Coordinates of C-alpha atoms in Angstrom, one line a residue:
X1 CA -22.7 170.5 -46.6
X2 CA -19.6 171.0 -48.9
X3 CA -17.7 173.7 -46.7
X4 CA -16.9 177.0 -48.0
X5 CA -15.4 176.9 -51.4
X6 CA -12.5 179.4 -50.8
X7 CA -12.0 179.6 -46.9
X8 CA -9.4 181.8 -46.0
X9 CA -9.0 184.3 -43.1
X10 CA -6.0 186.3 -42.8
X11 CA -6.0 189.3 -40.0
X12 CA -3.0 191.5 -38.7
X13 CA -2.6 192.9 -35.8
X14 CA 0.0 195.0 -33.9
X15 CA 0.7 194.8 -30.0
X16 CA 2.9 195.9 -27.4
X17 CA 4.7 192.9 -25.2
X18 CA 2.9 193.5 -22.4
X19 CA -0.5 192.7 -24.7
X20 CA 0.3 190.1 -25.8
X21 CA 1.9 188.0 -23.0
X22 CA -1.2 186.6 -22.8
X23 CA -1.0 185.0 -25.6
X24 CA 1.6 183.2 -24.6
X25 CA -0.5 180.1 -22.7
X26 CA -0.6 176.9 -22.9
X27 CA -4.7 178.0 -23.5
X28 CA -3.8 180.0 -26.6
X29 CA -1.7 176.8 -27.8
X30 CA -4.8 174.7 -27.1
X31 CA -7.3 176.1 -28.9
X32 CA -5.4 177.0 -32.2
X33 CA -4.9 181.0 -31.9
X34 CA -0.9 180.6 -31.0
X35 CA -0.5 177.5 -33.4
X36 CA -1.8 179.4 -36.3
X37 CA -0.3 182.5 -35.9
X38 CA 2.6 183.7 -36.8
X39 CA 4.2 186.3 -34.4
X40 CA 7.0 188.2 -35.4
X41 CA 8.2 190.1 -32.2
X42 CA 10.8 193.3 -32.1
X43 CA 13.1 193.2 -29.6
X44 CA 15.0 196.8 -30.1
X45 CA 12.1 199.4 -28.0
X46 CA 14.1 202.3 -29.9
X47 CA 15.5 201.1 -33.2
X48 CA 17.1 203.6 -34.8
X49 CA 15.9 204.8 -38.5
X50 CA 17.8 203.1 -41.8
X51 CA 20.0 205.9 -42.9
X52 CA 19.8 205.3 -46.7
X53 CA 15.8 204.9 -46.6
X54 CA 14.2 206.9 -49.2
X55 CA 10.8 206.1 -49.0
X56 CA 8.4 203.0 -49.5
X57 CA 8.2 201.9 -53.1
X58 CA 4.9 202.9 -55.8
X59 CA 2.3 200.9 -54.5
X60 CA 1.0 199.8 -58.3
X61 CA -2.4 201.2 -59.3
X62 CA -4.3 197.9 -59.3
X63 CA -3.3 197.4 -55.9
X64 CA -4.2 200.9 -55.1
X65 CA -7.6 200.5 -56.4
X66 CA -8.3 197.1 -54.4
X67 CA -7.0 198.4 -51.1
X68 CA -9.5 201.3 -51.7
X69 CA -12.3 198.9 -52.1
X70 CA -12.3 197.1 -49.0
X71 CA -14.0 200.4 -47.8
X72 CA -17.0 199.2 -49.8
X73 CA -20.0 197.1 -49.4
X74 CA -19.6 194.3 -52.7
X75 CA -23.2 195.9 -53.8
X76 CA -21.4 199.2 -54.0
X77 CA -17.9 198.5 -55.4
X78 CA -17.2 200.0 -58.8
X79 CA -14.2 197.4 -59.0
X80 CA -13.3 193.9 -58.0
X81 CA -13.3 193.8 -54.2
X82 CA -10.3 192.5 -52.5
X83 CA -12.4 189.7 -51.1
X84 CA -14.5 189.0 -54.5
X85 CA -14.7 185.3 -54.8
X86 CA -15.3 185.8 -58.4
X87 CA -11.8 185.6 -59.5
X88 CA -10.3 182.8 -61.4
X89 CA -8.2 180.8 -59.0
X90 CA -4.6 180.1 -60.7
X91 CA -2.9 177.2 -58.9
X92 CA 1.0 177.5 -58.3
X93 CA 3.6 175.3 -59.7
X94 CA 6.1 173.7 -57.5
X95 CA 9.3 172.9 -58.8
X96 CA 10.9 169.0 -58.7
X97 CA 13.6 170.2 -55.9
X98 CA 11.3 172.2 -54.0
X99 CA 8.4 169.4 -53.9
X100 CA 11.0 167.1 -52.3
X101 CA 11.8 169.2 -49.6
X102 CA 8.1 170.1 -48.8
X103 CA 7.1 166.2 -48.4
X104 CA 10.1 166.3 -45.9
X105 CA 9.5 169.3 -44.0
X106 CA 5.5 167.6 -43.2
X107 CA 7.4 164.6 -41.9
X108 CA 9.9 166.8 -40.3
X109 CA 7.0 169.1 -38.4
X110 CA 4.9 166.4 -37.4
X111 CA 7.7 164.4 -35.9
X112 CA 8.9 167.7 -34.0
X113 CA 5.3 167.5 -32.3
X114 CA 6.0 164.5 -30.9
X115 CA 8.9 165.7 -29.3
X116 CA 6.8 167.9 -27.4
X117 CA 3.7 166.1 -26.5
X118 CA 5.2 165.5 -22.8
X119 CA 4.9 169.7 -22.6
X120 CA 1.5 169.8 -24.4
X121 CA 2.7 171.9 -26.8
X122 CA 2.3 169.7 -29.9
X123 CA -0.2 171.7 -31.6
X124 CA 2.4 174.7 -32.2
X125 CA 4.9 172.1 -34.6
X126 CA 2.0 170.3 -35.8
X127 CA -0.2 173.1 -37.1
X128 CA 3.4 174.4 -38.2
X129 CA 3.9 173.3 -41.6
X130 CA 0.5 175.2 -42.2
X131 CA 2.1 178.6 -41.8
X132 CA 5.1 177.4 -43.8
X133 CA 3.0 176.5 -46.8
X134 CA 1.3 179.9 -46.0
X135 CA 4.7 182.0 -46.6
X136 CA 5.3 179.7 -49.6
X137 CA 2.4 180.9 -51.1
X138 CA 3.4 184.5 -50.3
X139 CA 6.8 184.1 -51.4
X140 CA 5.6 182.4 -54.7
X141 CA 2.5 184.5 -55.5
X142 CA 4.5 187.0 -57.6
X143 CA 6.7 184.2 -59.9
X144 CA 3.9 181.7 -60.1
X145 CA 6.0 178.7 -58.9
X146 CA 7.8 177.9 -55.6
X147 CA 11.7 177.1 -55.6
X148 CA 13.8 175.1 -53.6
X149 CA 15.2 178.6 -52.0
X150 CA 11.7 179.9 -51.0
X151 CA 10.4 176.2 -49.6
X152 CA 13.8 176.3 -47.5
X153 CA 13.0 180.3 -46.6
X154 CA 9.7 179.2 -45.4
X155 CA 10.7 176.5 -43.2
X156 CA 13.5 178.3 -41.6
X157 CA 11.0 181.6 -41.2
X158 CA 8.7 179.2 -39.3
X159 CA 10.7 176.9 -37.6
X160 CA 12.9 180.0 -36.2
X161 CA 9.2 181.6 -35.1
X162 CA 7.7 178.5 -33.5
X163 CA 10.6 178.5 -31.8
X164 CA 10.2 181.2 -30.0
X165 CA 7.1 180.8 -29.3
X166 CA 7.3 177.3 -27.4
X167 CA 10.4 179.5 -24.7
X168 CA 8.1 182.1 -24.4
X169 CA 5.2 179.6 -23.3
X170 CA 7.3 177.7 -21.9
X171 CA 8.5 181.1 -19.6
X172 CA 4.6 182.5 -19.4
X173 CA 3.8 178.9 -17.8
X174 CA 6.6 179.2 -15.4

C-alpha cells in the first residue's frame, strides 16, 4: 500500500548500432524505456588503444567482496549482498550553489518538453532531469555532497545525451 521502501533498478547493457536502432522510436519514447535511459553511443568502429594505459586501477577489497556476492542467493551470502536492503541509508548534502542550479535545471527540463510536444517527444526532456539527478548521485556518492561543478557535469552529460537521442528518433521516424 506504501510502495517499495527502496525502489531502484539499475541494468547495463551493451549493443551494437544495428541493435539498438530500434530503440530509437517514437514507441520506446512513449512508454519510458528511451526516456529513462541513458545511452552513451561510440561512434569510432576501431578506436585505437590509449598508448600510456597501464592497466585498470585495484578494485578495493570491499568492493571485491560485494561484486562476488551477487552470485549468491541473500540466504546463502556470507557478506552483505550488493542488493541488501539492510544498510543504513546516508542522505547526500547539497551545497548552497549547487541547490540553486538544481531548482533551475527542473524548470529548465520541463520547459524543454514543451518545446517538443508538437514532435511527441516530451517524455525524453521531461523524464530528463531524472537521469541528471541519477549522475549527481554517482558523481557525489564518493565526497558525500554534490557541488556546483558536478550539478553543472550532470546537466551537460544529459542534456548532450538527450540530445542525441531526440535526432536519432527523429531520423529512425523518418
Amino acid at each position: 500500500e506504501k510502495g517499495l521502501p527502496n525502489p531502484f533498478l539499475s541494468m547495463f547493457t551493451t549493443a551494437t548500432p544495428r541493435t539498438m536502432e530500434l530503440a530509437f522510436s517514437g514507441d520506446a519514447t512513449d512508454n519510458g524505456f528511451l526516456s529513462r535511459a541513458m545511452v552513451f553511443h561510440e561512434y569510432e568502429t576501431n578506436p585505437r588503444p590509449k598508448q600510456d594505459w597501464a592497466g585498470a586501477p585495484q578494485i578495493p577489497m570491499g568492493l571485491q567482496m560485494a561484486i562476488r556476492s551477487v552470485r549468491f542467493d541473500r540466504d546463502e551470502c556470507p557478506f552483505g549482498r550488493v542488493d541488501s536492503f539492510d544498510q543504513k541509508q546516508v542522505a547526500l548534502k547539497i551545497d548552497k550553489d549547487a541547490q540553486v542550479f538544481i531548482d533551475r535545471a527542473i524548470d529548465y527540463f520541463f520547459d524543454l518538453a514543451e518545446t517538443q510536444k508538437e514532435s511527441g517527444l516530451e517524455s525524453l526532456p521531461r523524464r530528463g532531469f531524472d537521469s541528471v539527478m541519477k549522475a549527481c548521485i554517482a558523481l557525489a556518492a564518493e565526497s558525500g555532497t554534490l557541488t556546483l561543478p558536478m550539478a553543472r557535469y550532470a546537466v551537460k552529460l544529459v542534456r548532450s545525451e538527450m540530445d542525441k537521442k531526440i535526432r536519432r528518433v527523429n531520423s529512425t521516424e523518418g
